[in-house]
Amino acid sequence: MRVDLFDFDLPDERIALRPAEPRDSARLLVVNPHAESVPDAERVLSDHRVGDLPSFLRAGDALVFNDTKVIPAQLEGIRHRDGAGGQQVSATLHMRVGPSRWKAFAKPGKRIKEGDRIAFGHSGESCLLGSLDATVEEKGEAGEVTLAFDLSGPALDEAIAAVGHIPLPPYIAAKRPEDERDRADYQTIYAREEGAVAAPTAGLHFTPGLFETLDKAGIERHFVTLHVGAGTFLPVKADDTDDHRMHLEGGTVSAETAARLNAVKAKGGRIVCVGTTSLRLIESAAEESGEIRGWSGATGIFITPGYRFKSVDMLMTNFHLPRSTLFMLVSAFAGFETMHAAYNHAIATGYRFYSYGDASLLFRKDK
């Protein structure tokens, strides 16, 4: 499909720079493409709050959350070559490929070469371990590099935590610097497995109080892990979706979780993914029959209109960028025309967009 079909005009003031307080007070646009054909149903688009979520679910449904934890993956350093003085560079880690190796997006990417040494955190106080040095092991496309660090395993994790910064999305970072609030705001309350560069932002809306209400309503809660990479922020530069290449992200669905979700479906319950990351992982782990299997690996699944969903019945997600792979995904899920109408409604009625913005709850069109 033509990428420009997924374009829309978003006023700058619609981009949220801070989350709603409390988190579950954010707005929730419910999108039900079947509402017009169901007697007494609410209209296709209806305005609510995240705290109203339990009223759209029923006992026996299962929410699927991504429990990845954001690490301070934005690193600043000095590039050295052949012993000569260096140049300031920045690197955003996005996928771990070994105990001491990370793939990263580096700037300025064109000036970095294989074999370059980069010294991160040499201010003397940034890193308690004294330094965080790496060698550019491989150079890929669009500024991507593979960094081989001198440290490995837990020692490397500690150094990154000491030196790094939370990599705020570019549409926020362009407007304000990262601060201490972001360390808490840009993390879900259930984050557990370290490795993400970006938060699974639909999950930012959940509070202990909302979890308690969902529990009382008989809504199950299950967790998968997909480490969100910086590739999620990259624009689609191709003119046609067939020419776009997704970056890989590592994830895991345990055999136990897969069995429990299959049991939910067998009893007539619905699988409700919180965030496009958990949806992409569940769909990667699902057979054509809809059965979910235990799965671990790297997924580059690219979902566009025409994709046949195998397991996921509903999706809670934030509002996404124009021409983005995520807007393509929600258009595939709830319908191309329906989602354009939903975004037009959201813009006209003041919904807040992107990572710290409001949410939507989508019913699957072909269900």
GROMACS .gro file of C-alpha atoms in nm:
model
  367
    1MET     CA    1   0.000   0.000   0.000
    2ARG     CA    2   0.105   0.360  -0.053
    3VAL     CA    3   0.254   0.503   0.267
    4ASP     CA    4   0.095   0.843   0.208
    5LEU     CA    5  -0.247   0.683   0.262
    6PHE     CA    6  -0.155   0.673   0.631
    7ASP     CA    7  -0.074   1.043   0.657
    8PHE     CA    8  -0.273   1.296   0.857
    9ASP     CA    9  -0.221   1.648   0.993
   10LEU     CA   10  -0.149   1.664   1.365
   11PRO     CA   11  -0.137   2.006   1.536
   12ASP     CA   12   0.178   2.044   1.743
   13GLU     CA   13  -0.020   2.122   2.057
   14ARG     CA   14  -0.174   1.773   2.052
   15ILE     CA   15   0.161   1.613   2.144
   16ALA     CA   16   0.166   1.533   2.518
   17LEU     CA   17   0.482   1.631   2.705
   18ARG     CA   18   0.374   1.486   3.040
   19PRO     CA   19   0.137   1.203   3.133
   20ALA     CA   20  -0.206   1.253   3.285
   21GLU     CA   21  -0.225   1.253   3.665
   22PRO     CA   22  -0.340   1.015   3.795
   23ARG     CA   23  -0.246   0.783   3.512
   24ASP     CA   24  -0.589   0.625   3.472
   25SER     CA   25  -0.755   0.966   3.431
   26ALA     CA   26  -0.631   0.981   3.071
   27ARG     CA   27  -0.899   0.985   2.803
   28LEU     CA   28  -1.001   0.663   2.629
   29LEU     CA   29  -1.151   0.663   2.280
   30VAL     CA   30  -1.345   0.340   2.229
   31VAL     CA   31  -1.351   0.235   1.863
   32ASN     CA   32  -1.604  -0.036   1.776
   33PRO     CA   33  -1.637  -0.084   1.400
   34HIS     CA   34  -1.935  -0.316   1.456
   35ALA     CA   35  -2.144  -0.072   1.661
   36GLU     CA   36  -2.358   0.051   1.371
   37SER     CA   37  -2.488  -0.301   1.304
   38VAL     CA   38  -2.556  -0.394   1.668
   39PRO     CA   39  -2.891  -0.286   1.817
   40ASP     CA   40  -2.862  -0.058   2.120
   41ALA     CA   41  -2.481  -0.054   2.095
   42GLU     CA   42  -2.282   0.261   2.155
   43ARG     CA   43  -2.177   0.445   1.842
   44VAL     CA   44  -1.858   0.351   1.658
   45LEU     CA   45  -1.660   0.622   1.841
   46SER     CA   46  -1.730   0.698   2.208
   47ASP     CA   47  -1.538   0.907   2.458
   48HIS     CA   48  -1.444   0.773   2.801
   49ARG     CA   49  -1.162   0.759   3.057
   50VAL     CA   50  -0.906   0.484   3.107
   51GLY     CA   51  -1.066   0.418   3.444
   52ASP     CA   52  -1.378   0.305   3.253
   53LEU     CA   53  -1.189   0.017   3.090
   54PRO     CA   54  -1.344  -0.258   3.308
   55SER     CA   55  -1.692  -0.170   3.178
   56PHE     CA   56  -1.589  -0.274   2.825
   57LEU     CA   57  -1.454  -0.611   2.936
   58ARG     CA   58  -1.623  -0.915   3.082
   59ALA     CA   59  -1.530  -1.184   3.330
   60GLY     CA   60  -1.303  -1.439   3.165
   61ASP     CA   61  -1.132  -1.191   2.932
   62ALA     CA   62  -0.755  -1.167   2.957
   63LEU     CA   63  -0.540  -0.855   2.941
   64VAL     CA   64  -0.191  -0.916   2.800
   65PHE     CA   65   0.081  -0.676   2.919
   66ASN     CA   66   0.440  -0.630   2.807
   67ASP     CA   67   0.654  -0.633   3.122
   68THR     CA   68   0.971  -0.499   2.958
   69LYS     CA   69   1.158  -0.235   3.157
   70VAL     CA   70   1.312   0.075   3.000
   71ILE     CA   71   1.685   0.113   3.052
   72PRO     CA   72   1.879   0.443   3.030
   73ALA     CA   73   1.993   0.355   2.680
   74GLN     CA   74   2.091   0.702   2.555
   75LEU     CA   75   2.470   0.732   2.574
   76GLU     CA   76   2.695   1.030   2.503
   77GLY     CA   77   3.063   0.985   2.429
   78ILE     CA   78   3.378   1.074   2.240
   79ARG     CA   79   3.491   0.888   1.927
   80HIS     CA   80   3.862   0.816   1.892
   81ARG     CA   81   4.041   0.689   1.583
   82ASP     CA   82   4.408   0.587   1.545
   83GLY     CA   83   4.495   0.752   1.873
   84ALA     CA   84   4.382   1.094   1.753
   85GLY     CA   85   4.152   1.334   1.939
   86GLY     CA   86   3.786   1.258   1.908
   87GLN     CA   87   3.444   1.380   1.809
   88GLN     CA   88   3.131   1.398   2.021
   89VAL     CA   89   2.886   1.120   1.935
   90SER     CA   90   2.562   0.985   2.076
   91ALA     CA   91   2.435   0.630   2.065
   92THR     CA   92   2.090   0.491   2.140
   93LEU     CA   93   2.109   0.124   2.228
   94HIS     CA   94   1.819  -0.069   2.079
   95MET     CA   95   1.888  -0.444   2.081
   96ARG     CA   96   2.125  -0.658   2.284
   97VAL     CA   97   2.300  -0.922   2.074
   98GLY     CA   98   2.540  -1.068   2.332
   99PRO     CA   99   2.671  -1.023   2.688
  100SER     CA  100   2.896  -0.736   2.575
  101ARG     CA  101   2.739  -0.633   2.243
  102TRP     CA  102   2.451  -0.401   2.154
  103LYS     CA  103   2.308  -0.275   1.828
  104ALA     CA  104   2.265   0.102   1.844
  105PHE     CA  105   2.170   0.403   1.636
  106ALA     CA  106   2.465   0.643   1.633
  107LYS     CA  107   2.489   1.012   1.546
  108PRO     CA  108   2.659   1.143   1.342
  109GLY     CA  109   2.637   0.803   1.178
  110LYS     CA  110   2.813   0.887   0.852
  111ARG     CA  111   3.141   0.975   1.027
  112ILE     CA  112   3.164   0.659   1.234
  113LYS     CA  113   3.371   0.370   1.095
  114GLU     CA  114   3.428   0.011   1.194
  115GLY     CA  115   3.715  -0.010   1.440
  116ASP     CA  116   3.647   0.331   1.597
  117ARG     CA  117   3.672   0.346   1.974
  118ILE     CA  118   3.404   0.536   2.166
  119ALA     CA  119   3.453   0.646   2.527
  120PHE     CA  120   3.124   0.690   2.710
  121GLY     CA  121   3.100   0.854   3.053
  122HIS     CA  122   3.455   0.977   3.099
  123SER     CA  123   3.363   1.281   3.304
  124GLY     CA  124   3.504   1.109   3.612
  125GLU     CA  125   3.174   1.120   3.800
  126SER     CA  126   2.931   0.981   3.544
  127CYS     CA  127   3.032   0.619   3.591
  128LEU     CA  128   3.139   0.472   3.920
  129LEU     CA  129   3.320   0.201   3.730
  130GLY     CA  130   3.550   0.466   3.583
  131SER     CA  131   3.467   0.430   3.214
  132LEU     CA  132   3.243   0.269   2.957
  133ASP     CA  133   3.436   0.210   2.637
  134ALA     CA  134   3.329   0.033   2.319
  135THR     CA  135   3.456  -0.057   1.975
  136VAL     CA  136   3.246  -0.013   1.663
  137GLU     CA  137   3.239  -0.375   1.551
  138GLU     CA  138   3.005  -0.338   1.254
  139LYS     CA  139   2.833  -0.059   1.065
  140GLY     CA  140   2.490  -0.104   0.909
  141GLU     CA  141   2.234   0.116   0.736
  142ALA     CA  142   2.070   0.439   0.859
  143GLY     CA  143   2.327   0.502   1.132
  144GLU     CA  144   2.298   0.158   1.291
  145VAL     CA  145   2.616   0.016   1.445
  146THR     CA  146   2.710  -0.285   1.654
  147LEU     CA  147   2.903  -0.182   1.966
  148ALA     CA  148   3.135  -0.427   2.142
  149PHE     CA  149   3.181  -0.297   2.497
  150ASP     CA  150   3.488  -0.365   2.711
  151LEU     CA  151   3.254  -0.465   2.994
  152SER     CA  152   3.018  -0.760   2.986
  153GLY     CA  153   2.709  -0.898   3.159
  154PRO     CA  154   2.600  -0.738   3.489
  155ALA     CA  155   2.905  -0.510   3.495
  156LEU     CA  156   2.799  -0.363   3.161
  157ASP     CA  157   2.440  -0.325   3.284
  158GLU     CA  158   2.559  -0.130   3.589
  159ALA     CA  159   2.777   0.098   3.377
  160ILE     CA  160   2.495   0.172   3.132
  161ALA     CA  161   2.263   0.252   3.424
  162ALA     CA  162   2.521   0.493   3.564
  163VAL     CA  163   2.616   0.665   3.238
  164GLY     CA  164   2.298   0.652   3.034
  165HIS     CA  165   1.989   0.868   3.008
  166ILE     CA  166   1.628   0.776   2.947
  167PRO     CA  167   1.588   0.797   2.567
  168LEU     CA  168   1.276   1.009   2.545
  169PRO     CA  169   1.095   0.985   2.211
  170PRO     CA  170   1.224   1.246   1.965
  171TYR     CA  171   0.890   1.432   1.958
  172ILE     CA  172   0.928   1.496   2.334
  173ALA     CA  173   1.307   1.536   2.344
  174ALA     CA  174   1.284   1.809   2.080
  175LYS     CA  175   1.067   2.015   2.316
  176ARG     CA  176   1.227   1.959   2.655
  177PRO     CA  177   1.517   1.769   2.815
  178GLU     CA  178   1.478   1.447   3.010
  179ASP     CA  179   1.446   1.500   3.385
  180GLU     CA  180   1.413   1.294   3.702
  181ARG     CA  181   1.033   1.268   3.665
  182ASP     CA  182   1.079   1.074   3.343
  183ARG     CA  183   1.260   0.795   3.528
  184ALA     CA  184   0.925   0.711   3.689
  185ASP     CA  185   0.679   0.848   3.432
  186TYR     CA  186   0.830   0.657   3.141
  187GLN     CA  187   0.796   0.320   3.312
  188THR     CA  188   0.494   0.097   3.366
  189ILE     CA  189   0.410   0.000   3.724
  190TYR     CA  190   0.465  -0.366   3.632
  191ALA     CA  191   0.797  -0.327   3.445
  192ARG     CA  192   1.023  -0.618   3.533
  193GLU     CA  193   1.249  -0.741   3.251
  194GLU     CA  194   1.521  -0.486   3.169
  195GLY     CA  195   1.607  -0.425   2.806
  196ALA     CA  196   1.369  -0.178   2.640
  197VAL     CA  197   1.472   0.150   2.483
  198ALA     CA  198   1.111   0.273   2.467
  199ALA     CA  199   0.820   0.214   2.701
  200PRO     CA  200   0.517   0.005   2.601
  201THR     CA  201   0.320   0.323   2.640
  202ALA     CA  202  -0.037   0.190   2.656
  203GLY     CA  203   0.065   0.031   2.983
  204LEU     CA  204   0.161   0.367   3.133
  205HIS     CA  205  -0.208   0.430   3.204
  206PHE     CA  206  -0.246   0.151   3.459
  207THR     CA  207  -0.251   0.207   3.835
  208PRO     CA  208  -0.276  -0.030   4.133
  209GLY     CA  209  -0.635   0.088   4.181
  210LEU     CA  210  -0.729   0.002   3.822
  211PHE     CA  211  -0.566  -0.340   3.859
  212GLU     CA  212  -0.775  -0.400   4.170
  213THR     CA  213  -1.096  -0.307   3.987
  214LEU     CA  214  -1.007  -0.540   3.698
  215ASP     CA  215  -0.932  -0.823   3.940
  216LYS     CA  216  -1.271  -0.782   4.108
  217ALA     CA  217  -1.438  -0.793   3.765
  218GLY     CA  218  -1.279  -1.131   3.689
  219ILE     CA  219  -1.043  -1.001   3.421
  220GLU     CA  220  -0.728  -1.211   3.395
  221ARG     CA  221  -0.384  -1.053   3.373
  222HIS     CA  222  -0.092  -1.211   3.184
  223PHE     CA  223   0.255  -1.090   3.093
  224VAL     CA  224   0.484  -1.132   2.793
  225THR     CA  225   0.815  -0.960   2.722
  226LEU     CA  226   0.909  -0.766   2.410
  227HIS     CA  227   1.209  -0.535   2.442
  228VAL     CA  228   1.101  -0.230   2.245
  229GLY     CA  229   1.380  -0.092   2.027
  230ALA     CA  230   1.459   0.257   1.901
  231GLY     CA  231   1.344   0.142   1.558
  232THR     CA  232   0.990   0.207   1.678
  233PHE     CA  233   1.060   0.580   1.635
  234LEU     CA  234   1.208   0.556   1.286
  235PRO     CA  235   0.989   0.704   1.012
  236VAL     CA  236   0.878   0.496   0.716
  237LYS     CA  237   1.089   0.640   0.435
  238ALA     CA  238   0.965   0.410   0.161
  239ASP     CA  239   0.679   0.516  -0.066
  240ASP     CA  240   0.519   0.171  -0.050
  241THR     CA  241   0.475  -0.054   0.252
  242ASP     CA  242   0.624  -0.346   0.056
  243ASP     CA  243   0.959  -0.166   0.056
  244HIS     CA  244   0.979  -0.096   0.430
  245ARG     CA  245   1.204  -0.314   0.648
  246MET     CA  246   1.114  -0.351   1.016
  247HIS     CA  247   1.388  -0.359   1.278
  248LEU     CA  248   1.399  -0.675   1.488
  249GLU     CA  249   1.297  -0.677   1.855
  250GLY     CA  250   1.360  -0.961   2.098
  251GLY     CA  251   1.074  -1.114   2.289
  252THR     CA  252   0.941  -1.410   2.484
  253VAL     CA  253   0.604  -1.576   2.541
  254SER     CA  254   0.643  -1.846   2.803
  255ALA     CA  255   0.483  -2.186   2.745
  256GLU     CA  256   0.283  -2.134   3.065
  257THR     CA  257   0.143  -1.800   2.948
  258ALA     CA  258   0.061  -1.945   2.607
  259ALA     CA  259  -0.131  -2.230   2.769
  260ARG     CA  260  -0.328  -1.994   2.990
  261LEU     CA  261  -0.422  -1.770   2.698
  262ASN     CA  262  -0.532  -2.071   2.494
  263ALA     CA  263  -0.750  -2.172   2.787
  264VAL     CA  264  -0.908  -1.824   2.792
  265LYS     CA  265  -1.001  -1.858   2.424
  266ALA     CA  266  -1.133  -2.212   2.476
  267LYS     CA  267  -1.374  -2.082   2.741
  268GLY     CA  268  -1.502  -1.800   2.518
  269GLY     CA  269  -1.291  -1.523   2.669
  270ARG     CA  270  -1.121  -1.253   2.467
  271ILE     CA  271  -0.752  -1.172   2.443
  272VAL     CA  272  -0.707  -0.799   2.496
  273CYS     CA  273  -0.355  -0.678   2.424
  274VAL     CA  274  -0.233  -0.370   2.608
  275GLY     CA  275  -0.011  -0.206   2.350
  276THR     CA  276   0.100  -0.285   1.999
  277THR     CA  277   0.413  -0.451   2.138
  278SER     CA  278   0.220  -0.726   2.317
  279LEU     CA  279  -0.005  -0.766   2.010
  280ARG     CA  280   0.292  -0.805   1.775
  281LEU     CA  281   0.446  -1.062   2.007
  282ILE     CA  282   0.127  -1.265   2.050
  283GLU     CA  283   0.067  -1.265   1.675
  284SER     CA  284   0.428  -1.376   1.621
  285ALA     CA  285   0.373  -1.664   1.863
  286ALA     CA  286   0.036  -1.772   1.719
  287GLU     CA  287  -0.027  -2.052   1.474
  288GLU     CA  288  -0.258  -2.001   1.177
  289SER     CA  289  -0.521  -2.188   1.378
  290GLY     CA  290  -0.507  -1.917   1.646
  291GLU     CA  291  -0.335  -2.137   1.902
  292ILE     CA  292  -0.056  -1.955   2.085
  293ARG     CA  293   0.268  -2.142   2.144
  294GLY     CA  294   0.559  -2.074   2.375
  295TRP     CA  295   0.794  -1.861   2.171
  296SER     CA  296   1.127  -1.679   2.206
  297GLY     CA  297   1.330  -1.493   1.949
  298ALA     CA  298   1.343  -1.176   1.742
  299THR     CA  299   1.033  -1.056   1.563
  300GLY     CA  300   1.010  -0.816   1.274
  301ILE     CA  301   0.640  -0.869   1.209
  302PHE     CA  302   0.496  -0.583   1.000
  303ILE     CA  303   0.118  -0.560   1.017
  304THR     CA  304  -0.067  -0.362   0.750
  305PRO     CA  305  -0.427  -0.368   0.619
  306GLY     CA  306  -0.502  -0.710   0.476
  307TYR     CA  307  -0.326  -0.895   0.758
  308ARG     CA  308  -0.537  -1.174   0.908
  309PHE     CA  309  -0.519  -1.158   1.288
  310LYS     CA  310  -0.489  -1.500   1.447
  311SER     CA  311  -0.547  -1.458   1.821
  312VAL     CA  312  -0.593  -1.102   1.945
  313ASP     CA  313  -0.952  -0.980   1.985
  314MET     CA  314  -0.911  -0.627   2.126
  315LEU     CA  315  -0.630  -0.375   2.151
  316MET     CA  316  -0.566  -0.088   2.390
  317THR     CA  317  -0.312   0.153   2.247
  318ASN     CA  318  -0.208   0.517   2.241
  319PHE     CA  319  -0.237   0.748   1.940
  320HIS     CA  320   0.045   0.708   1.690
  321LEU     CA  321   0.247   0.912   1.442
  322PRO     CA  322   0.135   0.985   1.086
  323ARG     CA  323   0.282   0.744   0.827
  324SER     CA  324   0.406   0.516   1.106
  325THR     CA  325   0.404   0.137   1.114
  326LEU     CA  326   0.187   0.156   1.426
  327PHE     CA  327  -0.085   0.361   1.258
  328MET     CA  328  -0.075   0.101   0.982
  329LEU     CA  329  -0.120  -0.172   1.244
  330VAL     CA  330  -0.426  -0.013   1.408
  331SER     CA  331  -0.573   0.050   1.062
  332ALA     CA  332  -0.537  -0.322   0.992
  333PHE     CA  333  -0.696  -0.408   1.326
  334ALA     CA  334  -1.004  -0.184   1.335
  335GLY     CA  335  -1.032  -0.082   0.970
  336PHE     CA  336  -0.859   0.175   0.752
  337GLU     CA  337  -1.152   0.417   0.720
  338THR     CA  338  -1.260   0.365   1.081
  339MET     CA  339  -0.917   0.458   1.215
  340HIS     CA  340  -0.888   0.767   0.997
  341ALA     CA  341  -1.227   0.875   1.135
  342ALA     CA  342  -1.113   0.794   1.489
  343TYR     CA  343  -0.796   1.003   1.456
  344ASN     CA  344  -0.987   1.293   1.302
  345HIS     CA  345  -1.226   1.277   1.597
  346ALA     CA  346  -0.939   1.259   1.846
  347ILE     CA  347  -0.765   1.562   1.697
  348ALA     CA  348  -1.086   1.765   1.678
  349THR     CA  349  -1.186   1.690   2.038
  350GLY     CA  350  -0.850   1.750   2.203
  351TYR     CA  351  -0.707   1.403   2.267
  352ARG     CA  352  -0.339   1.403   2.358
  353PHE     CA  353  -0.109   1.205   2.127
  354TYR     CA  354   0.195   0.978   2.149
  355SER     CA  355   0.385   0.826   2.441
  356TYR     CA  356   0.249   1.041   2.725
  357GLY     CA  357  -0.087   1.091   2.557
  358ASP     CA  358  -0.434   0.943   2.581
  359ALA     CA  359  -0.545   0.594   2.482
  360SER     CA  360  -0.786   0.411   2.254
  361LEU     CA  361  -0.961   0.077   2.292
  362LEU     CA  362  -1.010  -0.098   1.959
  363PHE     CA  363  -1.245  -0.384   1.875
  364ARG     CA  364  -1.117  -0.604   1.592
  365LYS     CA  365  -1.301  -0.540   1.267
  366ASP     CA  366  -1.325  -0.899   1.145
  367LYS     CA  367  -1.460  -1.044   1.469
   0.00000   0.00000   0.00000
